[in-house]
mmCIF file of C-alpha atoms and ligand atoms in Angstrom:
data_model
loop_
_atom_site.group_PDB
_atom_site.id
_atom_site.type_symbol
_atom_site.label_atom_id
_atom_site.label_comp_id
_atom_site.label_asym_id
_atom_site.label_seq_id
_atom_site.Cartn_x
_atom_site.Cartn_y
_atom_site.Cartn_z
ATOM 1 C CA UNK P 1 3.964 9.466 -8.436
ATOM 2 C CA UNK P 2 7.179 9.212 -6.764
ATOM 3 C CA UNK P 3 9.726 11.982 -8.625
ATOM 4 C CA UNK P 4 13.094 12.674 -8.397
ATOM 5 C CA UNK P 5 14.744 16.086 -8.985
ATOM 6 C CA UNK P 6 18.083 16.812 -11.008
ATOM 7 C CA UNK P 7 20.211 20.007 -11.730
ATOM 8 C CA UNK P 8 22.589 20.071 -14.414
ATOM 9 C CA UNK P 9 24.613 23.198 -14.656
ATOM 10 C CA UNK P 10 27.102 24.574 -17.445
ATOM 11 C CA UNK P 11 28.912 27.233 -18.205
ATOM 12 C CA UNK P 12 28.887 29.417 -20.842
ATOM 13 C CA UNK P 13 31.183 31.473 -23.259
ATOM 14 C CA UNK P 14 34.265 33.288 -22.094
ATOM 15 C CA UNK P 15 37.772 34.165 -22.980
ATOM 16 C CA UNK P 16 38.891 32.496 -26.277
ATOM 17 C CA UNK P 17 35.973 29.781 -25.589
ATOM 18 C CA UNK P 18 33.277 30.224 -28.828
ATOM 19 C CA UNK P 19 30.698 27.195 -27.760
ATOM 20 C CA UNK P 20 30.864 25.960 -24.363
ATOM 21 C CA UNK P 21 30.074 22.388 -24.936
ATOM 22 C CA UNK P 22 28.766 22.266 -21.244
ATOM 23 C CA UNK P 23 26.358 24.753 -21.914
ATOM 24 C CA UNK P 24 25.047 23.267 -24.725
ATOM 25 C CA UNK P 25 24.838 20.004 -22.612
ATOM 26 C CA UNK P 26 22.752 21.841 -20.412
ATOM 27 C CA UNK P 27 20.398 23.290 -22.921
ATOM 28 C CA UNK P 28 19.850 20.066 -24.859
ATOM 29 C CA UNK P 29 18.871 17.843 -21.778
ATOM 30 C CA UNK P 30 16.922 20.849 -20.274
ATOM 31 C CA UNK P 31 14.936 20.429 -23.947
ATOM 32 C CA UNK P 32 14.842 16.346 -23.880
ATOM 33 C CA UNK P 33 14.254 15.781 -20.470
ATOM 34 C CA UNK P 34 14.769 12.036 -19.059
ATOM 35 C CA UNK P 35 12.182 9.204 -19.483
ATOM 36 C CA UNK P 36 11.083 7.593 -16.311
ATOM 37 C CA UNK P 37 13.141 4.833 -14.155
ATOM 38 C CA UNK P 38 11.431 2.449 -12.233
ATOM 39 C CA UNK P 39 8.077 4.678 -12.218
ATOM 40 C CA UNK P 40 9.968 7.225 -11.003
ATOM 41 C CA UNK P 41 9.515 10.633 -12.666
ATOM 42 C CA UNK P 42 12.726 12.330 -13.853
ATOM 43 C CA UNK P 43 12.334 16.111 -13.297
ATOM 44 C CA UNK P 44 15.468 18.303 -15.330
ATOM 45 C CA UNK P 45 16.468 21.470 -14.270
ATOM 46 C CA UNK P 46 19.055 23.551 -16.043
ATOM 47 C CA UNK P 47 21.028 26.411 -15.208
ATOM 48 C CA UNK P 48 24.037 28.672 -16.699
ATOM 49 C CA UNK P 49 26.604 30.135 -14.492
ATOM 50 C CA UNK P 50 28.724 32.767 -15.242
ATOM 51 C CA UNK P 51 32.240 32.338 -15.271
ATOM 52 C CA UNK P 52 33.231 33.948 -11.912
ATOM 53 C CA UNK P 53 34.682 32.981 -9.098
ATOM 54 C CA UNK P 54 32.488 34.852 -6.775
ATOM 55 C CA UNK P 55 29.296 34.517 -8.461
ATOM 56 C CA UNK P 56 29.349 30.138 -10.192
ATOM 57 C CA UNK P 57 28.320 28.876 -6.591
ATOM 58 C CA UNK P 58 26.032 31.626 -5.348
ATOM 59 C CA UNK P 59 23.996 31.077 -8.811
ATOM 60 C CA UNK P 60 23.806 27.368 -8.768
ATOM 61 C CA UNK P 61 23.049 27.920 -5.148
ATOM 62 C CA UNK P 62 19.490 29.787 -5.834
ATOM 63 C CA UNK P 63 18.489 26.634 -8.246
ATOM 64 C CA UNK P 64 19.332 24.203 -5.580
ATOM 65 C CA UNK P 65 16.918 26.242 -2.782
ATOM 66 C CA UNK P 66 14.428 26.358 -5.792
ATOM 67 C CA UNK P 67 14.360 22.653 -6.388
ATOM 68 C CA UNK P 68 15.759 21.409 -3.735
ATOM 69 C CA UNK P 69 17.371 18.526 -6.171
ATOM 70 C CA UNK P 70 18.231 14.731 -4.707
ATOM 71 C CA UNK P 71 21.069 14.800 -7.791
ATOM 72 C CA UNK P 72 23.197 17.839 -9.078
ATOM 73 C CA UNK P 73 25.437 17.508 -11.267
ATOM 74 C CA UNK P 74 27.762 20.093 -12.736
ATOM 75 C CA UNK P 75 29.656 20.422 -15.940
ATOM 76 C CA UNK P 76 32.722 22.671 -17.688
ATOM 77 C CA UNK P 77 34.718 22.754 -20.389
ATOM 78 C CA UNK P 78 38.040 21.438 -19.622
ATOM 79 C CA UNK P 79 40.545 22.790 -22.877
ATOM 80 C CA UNK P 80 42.884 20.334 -22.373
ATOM 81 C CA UNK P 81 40.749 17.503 -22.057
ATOM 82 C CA UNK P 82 41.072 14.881 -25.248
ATOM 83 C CA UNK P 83 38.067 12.914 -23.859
ATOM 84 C CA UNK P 84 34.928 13.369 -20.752
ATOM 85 C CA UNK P 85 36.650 13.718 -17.504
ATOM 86 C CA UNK P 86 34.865 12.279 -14.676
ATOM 87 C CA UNK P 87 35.944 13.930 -11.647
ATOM 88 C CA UNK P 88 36.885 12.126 -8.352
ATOM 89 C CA UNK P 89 37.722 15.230 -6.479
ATOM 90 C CA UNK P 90 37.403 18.977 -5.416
ATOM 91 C CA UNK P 91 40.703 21.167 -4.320
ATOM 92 C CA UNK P 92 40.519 24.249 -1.825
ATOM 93 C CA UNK P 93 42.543 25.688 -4.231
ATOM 94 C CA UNK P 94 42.349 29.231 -6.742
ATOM 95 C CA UNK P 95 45.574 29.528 -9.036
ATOM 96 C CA UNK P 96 43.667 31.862 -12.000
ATOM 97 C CA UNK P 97 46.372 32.029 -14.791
ATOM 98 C CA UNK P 98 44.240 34.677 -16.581
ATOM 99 C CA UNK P 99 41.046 36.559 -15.436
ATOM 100 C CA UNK P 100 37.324 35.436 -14.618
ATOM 101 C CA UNK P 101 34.359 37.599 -15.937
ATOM 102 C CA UNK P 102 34.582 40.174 -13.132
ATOM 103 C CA UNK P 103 38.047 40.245 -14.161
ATOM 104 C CA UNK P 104 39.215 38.364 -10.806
ATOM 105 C CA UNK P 105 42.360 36.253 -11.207
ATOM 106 C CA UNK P 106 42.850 34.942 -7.477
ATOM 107 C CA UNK P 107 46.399 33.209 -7.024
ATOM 108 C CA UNK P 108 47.309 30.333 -4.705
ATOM 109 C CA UNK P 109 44.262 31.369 -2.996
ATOM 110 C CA UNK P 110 41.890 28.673 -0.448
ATOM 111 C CA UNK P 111 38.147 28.654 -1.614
ATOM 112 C CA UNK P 112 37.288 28.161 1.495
ATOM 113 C CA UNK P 113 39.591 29.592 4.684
ATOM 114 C CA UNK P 114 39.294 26.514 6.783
ATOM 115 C CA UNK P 115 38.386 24.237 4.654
ATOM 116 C CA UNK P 116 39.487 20.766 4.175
ATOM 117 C CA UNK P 117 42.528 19.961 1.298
ATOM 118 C CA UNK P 118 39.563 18.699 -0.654
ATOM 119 C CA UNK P 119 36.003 16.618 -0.936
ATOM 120 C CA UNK P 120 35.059 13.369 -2.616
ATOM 121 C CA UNK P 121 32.455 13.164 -5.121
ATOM 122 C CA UNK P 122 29.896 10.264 -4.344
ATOM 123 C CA UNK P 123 28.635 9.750 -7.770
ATOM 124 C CA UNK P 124 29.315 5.818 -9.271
ATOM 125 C CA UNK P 125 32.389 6.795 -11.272
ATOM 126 C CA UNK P 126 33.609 3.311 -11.902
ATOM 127 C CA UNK P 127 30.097 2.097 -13.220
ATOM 128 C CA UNK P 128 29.538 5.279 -15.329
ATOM 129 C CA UNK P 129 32.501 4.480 -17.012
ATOM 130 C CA UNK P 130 31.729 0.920 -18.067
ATOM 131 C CA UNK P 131 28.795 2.464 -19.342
ATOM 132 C CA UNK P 132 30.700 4.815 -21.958
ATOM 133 C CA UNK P 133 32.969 1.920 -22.844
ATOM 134 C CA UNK P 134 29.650 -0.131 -23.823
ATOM 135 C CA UNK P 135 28.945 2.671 -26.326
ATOM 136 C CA UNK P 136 32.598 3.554 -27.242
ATOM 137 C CA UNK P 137 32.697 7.121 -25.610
ATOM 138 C CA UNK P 138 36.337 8.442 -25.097
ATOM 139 C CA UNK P 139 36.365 8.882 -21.037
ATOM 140 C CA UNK P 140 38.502 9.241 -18.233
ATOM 141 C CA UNK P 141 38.899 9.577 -14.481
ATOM 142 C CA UNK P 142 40.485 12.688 -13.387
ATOM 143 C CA UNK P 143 41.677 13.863 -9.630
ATOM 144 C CA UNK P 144 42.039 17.666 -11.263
ATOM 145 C CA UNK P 145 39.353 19.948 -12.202
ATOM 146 C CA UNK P 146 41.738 22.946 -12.552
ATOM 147 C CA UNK P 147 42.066 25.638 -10.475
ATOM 148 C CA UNK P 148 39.991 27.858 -11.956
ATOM 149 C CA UNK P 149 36.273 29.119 -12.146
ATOM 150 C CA UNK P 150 35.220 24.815 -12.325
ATOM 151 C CA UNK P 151 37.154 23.702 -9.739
ATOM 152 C CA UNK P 152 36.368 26.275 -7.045
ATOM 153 C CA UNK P 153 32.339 25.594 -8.297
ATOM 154 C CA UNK P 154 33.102 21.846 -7.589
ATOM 155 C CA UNK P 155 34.046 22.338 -4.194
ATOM 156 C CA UNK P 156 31.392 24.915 -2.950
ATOM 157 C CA UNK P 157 29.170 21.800 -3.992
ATOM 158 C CA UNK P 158 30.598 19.017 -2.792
ATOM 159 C CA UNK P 159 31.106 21.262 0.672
ATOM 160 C CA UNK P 160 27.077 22.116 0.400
ATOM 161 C CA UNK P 161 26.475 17.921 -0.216
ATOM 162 C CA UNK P 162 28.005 17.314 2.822
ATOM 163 C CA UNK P 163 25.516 18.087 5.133
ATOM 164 C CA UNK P 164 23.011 16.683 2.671
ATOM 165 C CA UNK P 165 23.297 12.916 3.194
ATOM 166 C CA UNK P 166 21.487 11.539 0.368
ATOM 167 C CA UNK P 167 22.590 14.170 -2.268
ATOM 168 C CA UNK P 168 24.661 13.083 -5.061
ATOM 169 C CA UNK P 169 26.692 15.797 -6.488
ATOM 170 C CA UNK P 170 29.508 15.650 -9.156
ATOM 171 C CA UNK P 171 31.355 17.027 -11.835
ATOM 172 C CA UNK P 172 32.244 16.269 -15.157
ATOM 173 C CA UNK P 173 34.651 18.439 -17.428
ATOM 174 C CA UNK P 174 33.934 18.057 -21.043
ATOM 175 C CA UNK P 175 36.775 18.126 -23.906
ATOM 176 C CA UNK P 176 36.683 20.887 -26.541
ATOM 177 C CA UNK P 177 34.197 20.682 -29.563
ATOM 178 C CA UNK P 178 35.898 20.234 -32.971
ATOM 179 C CA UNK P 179 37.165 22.967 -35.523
ATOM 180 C CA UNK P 180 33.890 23.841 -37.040
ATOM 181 C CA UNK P 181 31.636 23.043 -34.109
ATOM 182 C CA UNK P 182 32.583 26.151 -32.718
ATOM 183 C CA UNK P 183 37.105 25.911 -32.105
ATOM 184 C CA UNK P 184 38.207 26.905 -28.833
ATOM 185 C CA UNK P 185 41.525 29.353 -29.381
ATOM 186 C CA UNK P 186 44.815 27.881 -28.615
ATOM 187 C CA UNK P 187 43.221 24.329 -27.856
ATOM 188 C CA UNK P 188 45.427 21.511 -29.319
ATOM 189 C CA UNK P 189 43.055 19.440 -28.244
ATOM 190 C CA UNK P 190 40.954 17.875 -30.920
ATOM 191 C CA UNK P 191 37.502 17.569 -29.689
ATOM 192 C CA UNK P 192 34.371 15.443 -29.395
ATOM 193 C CA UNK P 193 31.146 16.300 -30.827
ATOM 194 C CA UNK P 194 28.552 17.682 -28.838
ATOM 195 C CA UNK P 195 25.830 15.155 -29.426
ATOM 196 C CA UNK P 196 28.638 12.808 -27.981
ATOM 197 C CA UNK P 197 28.787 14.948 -24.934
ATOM 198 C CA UNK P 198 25.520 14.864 -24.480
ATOM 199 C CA UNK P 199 24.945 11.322 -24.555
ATOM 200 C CA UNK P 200 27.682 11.153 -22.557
ATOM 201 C CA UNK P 201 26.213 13.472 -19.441
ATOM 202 C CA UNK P 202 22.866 11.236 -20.073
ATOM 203 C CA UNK P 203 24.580 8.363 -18.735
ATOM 204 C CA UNK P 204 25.639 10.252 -16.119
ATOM 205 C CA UNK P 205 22.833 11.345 -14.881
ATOM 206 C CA UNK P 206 20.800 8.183 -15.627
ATOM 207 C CA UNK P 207 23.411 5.949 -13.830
ATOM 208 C CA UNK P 208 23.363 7.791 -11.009
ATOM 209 C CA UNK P 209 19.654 8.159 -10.680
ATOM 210 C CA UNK P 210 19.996 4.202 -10.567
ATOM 211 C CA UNK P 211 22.727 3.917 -7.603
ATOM 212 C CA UNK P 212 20.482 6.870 -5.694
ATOM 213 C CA UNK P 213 17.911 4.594 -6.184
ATOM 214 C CA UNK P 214 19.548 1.698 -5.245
ATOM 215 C CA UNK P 215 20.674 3.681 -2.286
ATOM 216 C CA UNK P 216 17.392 4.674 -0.797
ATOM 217 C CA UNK P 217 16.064 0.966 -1.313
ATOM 218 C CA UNK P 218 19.046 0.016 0.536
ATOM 219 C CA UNK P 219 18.336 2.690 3.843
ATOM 220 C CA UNK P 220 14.822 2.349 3.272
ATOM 221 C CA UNK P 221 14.548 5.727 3.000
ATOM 222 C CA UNK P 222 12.397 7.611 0.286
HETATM 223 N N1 PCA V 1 35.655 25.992 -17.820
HETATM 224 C C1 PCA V 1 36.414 26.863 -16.972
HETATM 225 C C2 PCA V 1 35.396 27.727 -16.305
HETATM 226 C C3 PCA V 1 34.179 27.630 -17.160
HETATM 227 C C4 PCA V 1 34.394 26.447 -17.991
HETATM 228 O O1 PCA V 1 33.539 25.926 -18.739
HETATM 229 C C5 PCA V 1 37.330 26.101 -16.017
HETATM 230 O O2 PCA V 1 38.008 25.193 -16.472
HETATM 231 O O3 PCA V 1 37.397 26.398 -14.834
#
């Protein structure tokens, strides 16, 4: 049967941050898994990251080698966020206004020396959002994943995709949980529930399974 490999990554707890709704994204579609497209087998892989500058990538790294995935797609929190932020695009930029867990706080720093201003995701942004209006999930597009821990993750990936042709790789920064789901300190943000965000990273993974399809019927290539 033909299969098709995902990675999902999350974060999980730091500074001031009680429940990391992307980790429990990660964990819950780890546990459910994704029924079959087009008798295509969905295969799930999961992973945590710490939050570190030097150590997100090189982690998410060893899962992509492992399962050498045709779709990743990475998540954060983002504490400002009022709704799921689908993001367009990757900075080479490190501005840390407080410290990472190896207590790194880089400032107006590239991520990569010579590396381009930033990268583009591929992933179907525009269609993935038509899909959360269908079901009434608060979303956005958004050309600004911070500069923090996410943002520098984001770009090691998209620079990785880039030599990978058919990869798909994205991010997606998720909004706080509500008070009593877990409040994240000084948020003013009111949050979304996690079985919300999970639906919500579903879709994204099941529409883009759909345009990879579509993609590799297109080239011919399997
Ligand atoms: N959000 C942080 C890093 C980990 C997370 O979930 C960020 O916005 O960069």
């Amino acid at each position: 049967m033909r299969r098709l490999t995902v990675v999902l990554s999350g974060f999980g707890s730091y500074e001031g941050v009680a429940v990391n709704p992307s980790r429990r994204v990660v964990e819950e579609m780890e546990r459910r898994g994704l029924p079959e497209v087009e008798g295509v087998r969905i295969d799930v892989h999961g992973v945590l990251l710490p939050v570190s500058f030097a150590k997100a990538w090189p982690v998410l790294c060893e899962s992509i080698e492992r399962f050498h995935p045709d779709i990743v797609v990475a998540t954060g929190l983002k504490r400002r966020a009022r709704a799921v932020e689908l993001e367009r695009c990757a900075t080479n930029l490190m501005d840390a206004s407080r410290p990472d867990a190896d207590n790194m706080s880089p400032r107006s720093t590239p991520v990569r020396d010579e590396g381009p201003a930033a990268y583009w995701t591929r992933l179907p942004l525009r269609s993935i959002l038509r899909d959360f209006a269908g079901e009434g999930i608060a979303a956005t597009l958004s050309s600004d994943a911070g500069t923090f821990v996410c943002n520098s993750l984001f770009y090691q990936l998209l620079d990785w995709a880039r030599f990978r042709g058919r990869v798909l790789a994205g991010f997606v920064s998720l909004p706080p949980v509500p008070e009593g789901e877990g409040a994240v300190a000084g948020s003013t943000a009111t949050g979304l529930p996690v079985d919300v965000q999970v639906q919500a990273c579903v879709d994204v993974v099941a529409r883009t399974i759909e345009y990879f399809l579509a993609e590799q019927d297109a080239t011919g290539r399997d």
